[in-house]
Amino acid sequence: MKKYLHKVFEETAKKLEYLNGINITFDVPKIETHGDLSSNAAMLLTKQLKRKPREIAEEIISSLKIDEKVIHKIEIAGPGFINFFFTPEFVAQITKEILSSGEEYGKSKKHNGKKANVEFVSANPTGPLTVGHGRNAVFGDTIANLLEWVGYSVDREYYFNNAGRQMRVLGDSVRLRYLELLGNNIEFPADYYQGDYIKDIAKSLLDEYGDKLINEPAEGKFKDKAENEIFKDIKASLERLKIIHKIFYNENSLYEEGKIKNTIDTFKEKGLAYEKDNATWLKLTELGNEQDKVIVKSTGEPTYRLPDIAYHITKFNRGYDLMIDIFGSDHNATYPDVLAGLRALGFDSDKVKVLIHQFVTIMYDGEVVKMSTRKANYITLDQLEEEVGSDVVRYFFNMRNISTHMNFDLALAKKQSDENPVFYLQYAHARICSILKMIEKEELKASTENLELLATSEEQQLLRNLHKFKDEVLLSAEFFETHRICAYLEELAASFHKFYTFCRILGTERKLAEARVALAAATKIVIKNGLTILGVNAPERM
RNA sequence: GUGCCCGUAGCUCAAUCGGAUAGAGCAACAGCCUUCUAAGCUGUAGGUUAGUGGUUCGAUUCCACUCGGGCAUACCA
């Protein structure tokens, strides 16, 4: 529908030159009586032309050349909106396009040929993934899906660090549990990793080596074993949610390949780094940030900023057109430094999009559950997945704008799992599948021969929603918002359920029945495609 | 103190880069199954969009201040 109007306006702009001066957009009005599409062009031109908006609207309308078979009414409403009413026949034609594109329907070639990298999860292997990581994981994977739908070739990447203090403490935690199992009386430090998984790892080392590891250092077999086991679990947790990273990037390789040193040298050559108090500082003030920051500590170890910058340089060098970083809000202070550093080195930091999600507050029966991997009082992503299933987890984390602070009451989620919106969508899909099976027995088929018969308000509403899908995918990808897809699908499913209730197929005149089957089949495709983007299953039966 | 995010119905959240009468789900109440899945549909009720000003044809959206919450504010990552 929009495509048609854009064409018409382009033609008209040749006559009314002032139309070229504004960005003409068409919105779907909230209220049905305001038409199928609406333009605020006249209002936007008020200031520029110094004329009344309704008067401008009149002039625009009288210059438009439209096909009566496509648009049957145009009116001026309110302060100067131009509302377009499409003919039911035209609206119904979308069915054909959907049926012929099938699984491809909704994909676009807008960014064909471009490469994107989505870095997400990136939790260090010190413990199982928590519910808190779930939001990051699900959102990141869905963003990657969305980018693929608009044409990008996407690499999913996981950045991790298996060195440093955290990992030393991890190894030593395992070592102490191991010694404990050998009958030693150990005082286990409060700031060590308390979780039972540490004991499990210690146990499997005991089974494998007996008491031969008594004198093994914490950073030897203990750390290695812990890292391997934990990573295995993390990957398994992600896989249960259909999340598979293509690249695991080890921070250590930045050191081994000399990339850290190169980065410092470059900063120094450009006069952007200096020594003070035995440490190396980055002149961020010169780059427009608030204060200078340390990039190499007086101990000689870099702070996180330096490897982060070096890491992003590798992404640039790998040729990505778009690099997405997905972080929790605890990172909100760090990325401006990294971006400024990249800019200073001549990289186009606009290609890096940092998406920050707010934290999930986990509640249990109204009580806030504080999460800490160290203290092991967390709820794991696995537990959540077992409790409510992968579909609900994925839908739940996708359905909210990432900038909201999300409250999640686990006890409530269990109780309400039957009434979760994801079932509403899946139910619509299952109902359609059931119709499609039924019509075989009745010797009916889907037919697009007489689509103009789809003229009731329920049918037209459903059709109008089908029209929106492509735009929703594009907008969701452009704004990096997954919740739009959820909101859209809920609207679509609602209009289908209404259609289902009021527009029967059995007992209806054959031509109309077959047009309705076609409409149902098209709806099935769009629901399924939408759920596919979200990574949620579309069951044939429920 | 400063920076970022947030405050919308009893609860969880939407609202198309400023649009028309602020919408859904859950919870509550009243209806609808001898024909395609009642995990559905129809209806009722629920709001000073935290507050006060400002910007303009028009503000939940932008700006300023106030109140309240989250996250940061390291030579931790």
PDB file of N, CA and C in Angstrom, chain A residues 164-227:
ATOM      1  N   GLY A 164      43.458 -13.785  34.225  1.00  0.00           N
ATOM      2  CA  GLY A 164      43.150 -12.731  35.193  1.00  0.00           C
ATOM      3  C   GLY A 164      42.702 -13.267  36.541  1.00  0.00           C
ATOM      4  N   ARG A 165      42.404 -12.322  37.418  1.00  0.00           N
ATOM      5  CA  ARG A 165      42.128 -12.632  38.809  1.00  0.00           C
ATOM      6  C   ARG A 165      40.918 -13.556  38.999  1.00  0.00           C
ATOM      7  N   GLN A 166      39.837 -13.200  38.294  1.00  0.00           N
ATOM      8  CA  GLN A 166      38.613 -14.012  38.404  1.00  0.00           C
ATOM      9  C   GLN A 166      38.892 -15.487  38.175  1.00  0.00           C
ATOM     10  N   MET A 167      39.684 -15.760  37.115  1.00  0.00           N
ATOM     11  CA  MET A 167      39.940 -17.144  36.751  1.00  0.00           C
ATOM     12  C   MET A 167      40.878 -17.821  37.748  1.00  0.00           C
ATOM     13  N   ARG A 168      41.804 -17.039  38.338  1.00  0.00           N
ATOM     14  CA  ARG A 168      42.680 -17.594  39.381  1.00  0.00           C
ATOM     15  C   ARG A 168      41.837 -18.039  40.569  1.00  0.00           C
ATOM     16  N   VAL A 169      40.904 -17.162  40.945  1.00  0.00           N
ATOM     17  CA  VAL A 169      40.042 -17.479  42.083  1.00  0.00           C
ATOM     18  C   VAL A 169      39.191 -18.713  41.766  1.00  0.00           C
ATOM     19  N   LEU A 170      38.753 -18.790  40.536  1.00  0.00           N
ATOM     20  CA  LEU A 170      37.957 -19.950  40.117  1.00  0.00           C
ATOM     21  C   LEU A 170      38.764 -21.239  40.287  1.00  0.00           C
ATOM     22  N   GLY A 171      39.982 -21.224  39.749  1.00  0.00           N
ATOM     23  CA  GLY A 171      40.832 -22.411  39.845  1.00  0.00           C
ATOM     24  C   GLY A 171      41.096 -22.788  41.292  1.00  0.00           C
ATOM     25  N   ASP A 172      41.339 -21.771  42.103  1.00  0.00           N
ATOM     26  CA  ASP A 172      41.640 -22.054  43.494  1.00  0.00           C
ATOM     27  C   ASP A 172      40.412 -22.565  44.248  1.00  0.00           C
ATOM     28  N   SER A 173      39.234 -22.087  43.832  1.00  0.00           N
ATOM     29  CA  SER A 173      37.999 -22.577  44.447  1.00  0.00           C
ATOM     30  C   SER A 173      37.872 -24.076  44.211  1.00  0.00           C
ATOM     31  N   VAL A 174      38.173 -24.490  42.970  1.00  0.00           N
ATOM     32  CA  VAL A 174      38.099 -25.915  42.650  1.00  0.00           C
ATOM     33  C   VAL A 174      39.149 -26.688  43.453  1.00  0.00           C
ATOM     34  N   ARG A 175      40.331 -26.102  43.531  1.00  0.00           N
ATOM     35  CA  ARG A 175      41.413 -26.778  44.250  1.00  0.00           C
ATOM     36  C   ARG A 175      41.013 -27.033  45.710  1.00  0.00           C
ATOM     37  N   LEU A 176      40.451 -26.016  46.348  1.00  0.00           N
ATOM     38  CA  LEU A 176      40.084 -26.175  47.762  1.00  0.00           C
ATOM     39  C   LEU A 176      38.993 -27.235  47.934  1.00  0.00           C
ATOM     40  N   ARG A 177      38.026 -27.247  47.009  1.00  0.00           N
ATOM     41  CA  ARG A 177      36.967 -28.261  47.109  1.00  0.00           C
ATOM     42  C   ARG A 177      37.550 -29.670  46.899  1.00  0.00           C
ATOM     43  N   TYR A 178      38.549 -29.724  46.032  1.00  0.00           N
ATOM     44  CA  TYR A 178      39.220 -30.998  45.764  1.00  0.00           C
ATOM     45  C   TYR A 178      39.918 -31.500  47.032  1.00  0.00           C
ATOM     46  N   LEU A 179      40.644 -30.585  47.672  1.00  0.00           N
ATOM     47  CA  LEU A 179      41.344 -30.964  48.900  1.00  0.00           C
ATOM     48  C   LEU A 179      40.341 -31.369  49.980  1.00  0.00           C
ATOM     49  N   GLU A 180      39.212 -30.692  49.969  1.00  0.00           N
ATOM     50  CA  GLU A 180      38.157 -30.995  50.928  1.00  0.00           C
ATOM     51  C   GLU A 180      37.682 -32.435  50.742  1.00  0.00           C
ATOM     52  N   LEU A 181      37.493 -32.803  49.473  1.00  0.00           N
ATOM     53  CA  LEU A 181      37.015 -34.150  49.158  1.00  0.00           C
ATOM     54  C   LEU A 181      38.028 -35.219  49.596  1.00  0.00           C
ATOM     55  N   LEU A 182      39.298 -34.808  49.643  1.00  0.00           N
ATOM     56  CA  LEU A 182      40.333 -35.749  50.078  1.00  0.00           C
ATOM     57  C   LEU A 182      40.406 -35.832  51.598  1.00  0.00           C
ATOM     58  N   GLY A 183      39.478 -35.165  52.265  1.00  0.00           N
ATOM     59  CA  GLY A 183      39.400 -35.274  53.714  1.00  0.00           C
ATOM     60  C   GLY A 183      40.105 -34.167  54.470  1.00  0.00           C
ATOM     61  N   ASN A 184      40.646 -33.181  53.737  1.00  0.00           N
ATOM     62  CA  ASN A 184      41.306 -32.077  54.439  1.00  0.00           C
ATOM     63  C   ASN A 184      40.267 -31.128  55.010  1.00  0.00           C
ATOM     64  N   ASN A 185      40.598 -30.561  56.121  1.00  0.00           N
ATOM     65  CA  ASN A 185      39.718 -29.579  56.732  1.00  0.00           C
ATOM     66  C   ASN A 185      40.047 -28.206  56.155  1.00  0.00           C
ATOM     67  N   ILE A 186      39.174 -27.681  55.338  1.00  0.00           N
ATOM     68  CA  ILE A 186      39.473 -26.458  54.596  1.00  0.00           C
ATOM     69  C   ILE A 186      38.552 -25.333  55.038  1.00  0.00           C
ATOM     70  N   GLU A 187      39.148 -24.171  55.200  1.00  0.00           N
ATOM     71  CA  GLU A 187      38.306 -23.003  55.420  1.00  0.00           C
ATOM     72  C   GLU A 187      38.080 -22.344  54.070  1.00  0.00           C
ATOM     73  N   PHE A 188      36.873 -22.406  53.570  1.00  0.00           N
ATOM     74  CA  PHE A 188      36.596 -21.924  52.217  1.00  0.00           C
ATOM     75  C   PHE A 188      36.276 -20.435  52.258  1.00  0.00           C
ATOM     76  N   PRO A 189      37.115 -19.612  51.593  1.00  0.00           N
ATOM     77  CA  PRO A 189      36.931 -18.157  51.705  1.00  0.00           C
ATOM     78  C   PRO A 189      35.559 -17.697  51.200  1.00  0.00           C
ATOM     79  N   ALA A 190      35.041 -16.692  51.851  1.00  0.00           N
ATOM     80  CA  ALA A 190      33.694 -16.216  51.509  1.00  0.00           C
ATOM     81  C   ALA A 190      33.632 -15.595  50.123  1.00  0.00           C
ATOM     82  N   ASP A 191      34.779 -15.061  49.645  1.00  0.00           N
ATOM     83  CA  ASP A 191      34.721 -14.408  48.338  1.00  0.00           C
ATOM     84  C   ASP A 191      35.124 -15.361  47.208  1.00  0.00           C
ATOM     85  N   TYR A 192      35.166 -16.657  47.494  1.00  0.00           N
ATOM     86  CA  TYR A 192      35.400 -17.643  46.446  1.00  0.00           C
ATOM     87  C   TYR A 192      34.059 -18.107  45.867  1.00  0.00           C
ATOM     88  N   TYR A 193      34.127 -18.857  44.779  1.00  0.00           N
ATOM     89  CA  TYR A 193      32.892 -19.296  44.129  1.00  0.00           C
ATOM     90  C   TYR A 193      32.209 -20.384  44.947  1.00  0.00           C
ATOM     91  N   GLN A 194      31.014 -20.078  45.390  1.00  0.00           N
ATOM     92  CA  GLN A 194      30.337 -20.937  46.353  1.00  0.00           C
ATOM     93  C   GLN A 194      29.495 -22.040  45.710  1.00  0.00           C
ATOM     94  N   GLY A 195      29.248 -21.925  44.425  1.00  0.00           N
ATOM     95  CA  GLY A 195      28.261 -22.816  43.787  1.00  0.00           C
ATOM     96  C   GLY A 195      28.621 -24.287  43.843  1.00  0.00           C
ATOM     97  N   ASP A 196      27.588 -25.118  43.788  1.00  0.00           N
ATOM     98  CA  ASP A 196      27.781 -26.564  43.835  1.00  0.00           C
ATOM     99  C   ASP A 196      28.525 -27.080  42.610  1.00  0.00           C
ATOM    100  N   TYR A 197      28.432 -26.337  41.511  1.00  0.00           N
ATOM    101  CA  TYR A 197      29.111 -26.809  40.300  1.00  0.00           C
ATOM    102  C   TYR A 197      30.615 -26.896  40.513  1.00  0.00           C
ATOM    103  N   ILE A 198      31.148 -26.089  41.452  1.00  0.00           N
ATOM    104  CA  ILE A 198      32.581 -26.150  41.770  1.00  0.00           C
ATOM    105  C   ILE A 198      32.897 -27.511  42.392  1.00  0.00           C
ATOM    106  N   LYS A 199      32.013 -27.942  43.270  1.00  0.00           N
ATOM    107  CA  LYS A 199      32.217 -29.259  43.910  1.00  0.00           C
ATOM    108  C   LYS A 199      32.140 -30.372  42.869  1.00  0.00           C
ATOM    109  N   ASP A 200      31.218 -30.217  41.918  1.00  0.00           N
ATOM    110  CA  ASP A 200      31.083 -31.239  40.872  1.00  0.00           C
ATOM    111  C   ASP A 200      32.364 -31.357  40.054  1.00  0.00           C
ATOM    112  N   ILE A 201      32.943 -30.200  39.749  1.00  0.00           N
ATOM    113  CA  ILE A 201      34.180 -30.215  38.954  1.00  0.00           C
ATOM    114  C   ILE A 201      35.304 -30.859  39.768  1.00  0.00           C
ATOM    115  N   ALA A 202      35.355 -30.512  41.058  1.00  0.00           N
ATOM    116  CA  ALA A 202      36.372 -31.096  41.938  1.00  0.00           C
ATOM    117  C   ALA A 202      36.199 -32.617  41.993  1.00  0.00           C
ATOM    118  N   LYS A 203      34.950 -33.024  42.055  1.00  0.00           N
ATOM    119  CA  LYS A 203      34.654 -34.462  42.139  1.00  0.00           C
ATOM    120  C   LYS A 203      35.140 -35.182  40.875  1.00  0.00           C
ATOM    121  N   SER A 204      34.904 -34.570  39.723  1.00  0.00           N
ATOM    122  CA  SER A 204      35.298 -35.276  38.502  1.00  0.00           C
ATOM    123  C   SER A 204      36.820 -35.304  38.357  1.00  0.00           C
ATOM    124  N   LEU A 205      37.492 -34.314  38.934  1.00  0.00           N
ATOM    125  CA  LEU A 205      38.974 -34.366  38.945  1.00  0.00           C
ATOM    126  C   LEU A 205      39.452 -35.472  39.866  1.00  0.00           C
ATOM    127  N   LEU A 206      38.741 -35.627  40.960  1.00  0.00           N
ATOM    128  CA  LEU A 206      39.096 -36.667  41.928  1.00  0.00           C
ATOM    129  C   LEU A 206      38.923 -38.038  41.270  1.00  0.00           C
ATOM    130  N   ASP A 207      37.814 -38.193  40.557  1.00  0.00           N
ATOM    131  CA  ASP A 207      37.562 -39.468  39.877  1.00  0.00           C
ATOM    132  C   ASP A 207      38.638 -39.763  38.849  1.00  0.00           C
ATOM    133  N   GLU A 208      39.070 -38.709  38.183  1.00  0.00           N
ATOM    134  CA  GLU A 208      40.018 -38.885  37.090  1.00  0.00           C
ATOM    135  C   GLU A 208      41.443 -39.103  37.585  1.00  0.00           C
ATOM    136  N   TYR A 209      41.852 -38.328  38.606  1.00  0.00           N
ATOM    137  CA  TYR A 209      43.259 -38.330  39.012  1.00  0.00           C
ATOM    138  C   TYR A 209      43.507 -38.880  40.407  1.00  0.00           C
ATOM    139  N   GLY A 210      42.490 -39.212  41.129  1.00  0.00           N
ATOM    140  CA  GLY A 210      42.705 -39.617  42.512  1.00  0.00           C
ATOM    141  C   GLY A 210      43.346 -38.491  43.296  1.00  0.00           C
ATOM    142  N   ASP A 211      44.355 -38.813  44.112  1.00  0.00           N
ATOM    143  CA  ASP A 211      44.957 -37.748  44.935  1.00  0.00           C
ATOM    144  C   ASP A 211      46.228 -37.178  44.310  1.00  0.00           C
ATOM    145  N   LYS A 212      46.413 -37.441  43.004  1.00  0.00           N
ATOM    146  CA  LYS A 212      47.666 -37.007  42.372  1.00  0.00           C
ATOM    147  C   LYS A 212      47.792 -35.493  42.213  1.00  0.00           C
ATOM    148  N   LEU A 213      46.728 -34.776  42.437  1.00  0.00           N
ATOM    149  CA  LEU A 213      46.769 -33.334  42.170  1.00  0.00           C
ATOM    150  C   LEU A 213      47.011 -32.498  43.425  1.00  0.00           C
ATOM    151  N   ILE A 214      47.402 -33.183  44.509  1.00  0.00           N
ATOM    152  CA  ILE A 214      47.566 -32.459  45.782  1.00  0.00           C
ATOM    153  C   ILE A 214      48.480 -31.256  45.662  1.00  0.00           C
ATOM    154  N   ASN A 215      49.530 -31.382  44.883  1.00  0.00           N
ATOM    155  CA  ASN A 215      50.479 -30.275  44.766  1.00  0.00           C
ATOM    156  C   ASN A 215      50.318 -29.467  43.483  1.00  0.00           C
ATOM    157  N   GLU A 216      49.225 -29.752  42.748  1.00  0.00           N
ATOM    158  CA  GLU A 216      48.953 -29.030  41.493  1.00  0.00           C
ATOM    159  C   GLU A 216      48.584 -27.573  41.815  1.00  0.00           C
ATOM    160  N   PRO A 217      49.156 -26.604  41.074  1.00  0.00           N
ATOM    161  CA  PRO A 217      48.775 -25.208  41.333  1.00  0.00           C
ATOM    162  C   PRO A 217      47.340 -24.936  40.853  1.00  0.00           C
ATOM    163  N   ALA A 218      46.731 -23.925  41.448  1.00  0.00           N
ATOM    164  CA  ALA A 218      45.344 -23.586  41.112  1.00  0.00           C
ATOM    165  C   ALA A 218      45.182 -23.287  39.629  1.00  0.00           C
ATOM    166  N   GLU A 219      46.213 -22.660  39.047  1.00  0.00           N
ATOM    167  CA  GLU A 219      46.070 -22.231  37.648  1.00  0.00           C
ATOM    168  C   GLU A 219      46.402 -23.317  36.643  1.00  0.00           C
ATOM    169  N   GLY A 220      46.723 -24.504  37.145  1.00  0.00           N
ATOM    170  CA  GLY A 220      47.000 -25.610  36.236  1.00  0.00           C
ATOM    171  C   GLY A 220      45.732 -26.354  35.884  1.00  0.00           C
ATOM    172  N   LYS A 221      45.711 -27.643  36.231  1.00  0.00           N
ATOM    173  CA  LYS A 221      44.584 -28.490  35.859  1.00  0.00           C
ATOM    174  C   LYS A 221      43.260 -28.013  36.438  1.00  0.00           C
ATOM    175  N   PHE A 222      43.327 -27.408  37.635  1.00  0.00           N
ATOM    176  CA  PHE A 222      42.074 -26.979  38.272  1.00  0.00           C
ATOM    177  C   PHE A 222      41.370 -25.926  37.431  1.00  0.00           C
ATOM    178  N   LYS A 223      42.139 -24.923  37.058  1.00  0.00           N
ATOM    179  CA  LYS A 223      41.538 -23.855  36.263  1.00  0.00           C
ATOM    180  C   LYS A 223      41.091 -24.382  34.899  1.00  0.00           C
ATOM    181  N   ASP A 224      41.963 -25.158  34.266  1.00  0.00           N
ATOM    182  CA  ASP A 224      41.645 -25.652  32.925  1.00  0.00           C
ATOM    183  C   ASP A 224      40.376 -26.497  32.910  1.00  0.00           C
ATOM    184  N   LYS A 225      40.311 -27.405  33.894  1.00  0.00           N
ATOM    185  CA  LYS A 225      39.149 -28.278  33.981  1.00  0.00           C
ATOM    186  C   LYS A 225      37.882 -27.446  34.194  1.00  0.00           C
ATOM    187  N   ALA A 226      37.986 -26.485  35.119  1.00  0.00           N
ATOM    188  CA  ALA A 226      36.825 -25.646  35.425  1.00  0.00           C
ATOM    189  C   ALA A 226      36.378 -24.908  34.168  1.00  0.00           C
ATOM    190  N   GLU A 227      37.341 -24.328  33.480  1.00  0.00           N
ATOM    191  CA  GLU A 227      36.999 -23.561  32.284  1.00  0.00           C
ATOM    192  C   GLU A 227      36.304 -24.441  31.242  1.00  0.00           C
TER     193      GLU A 227
END
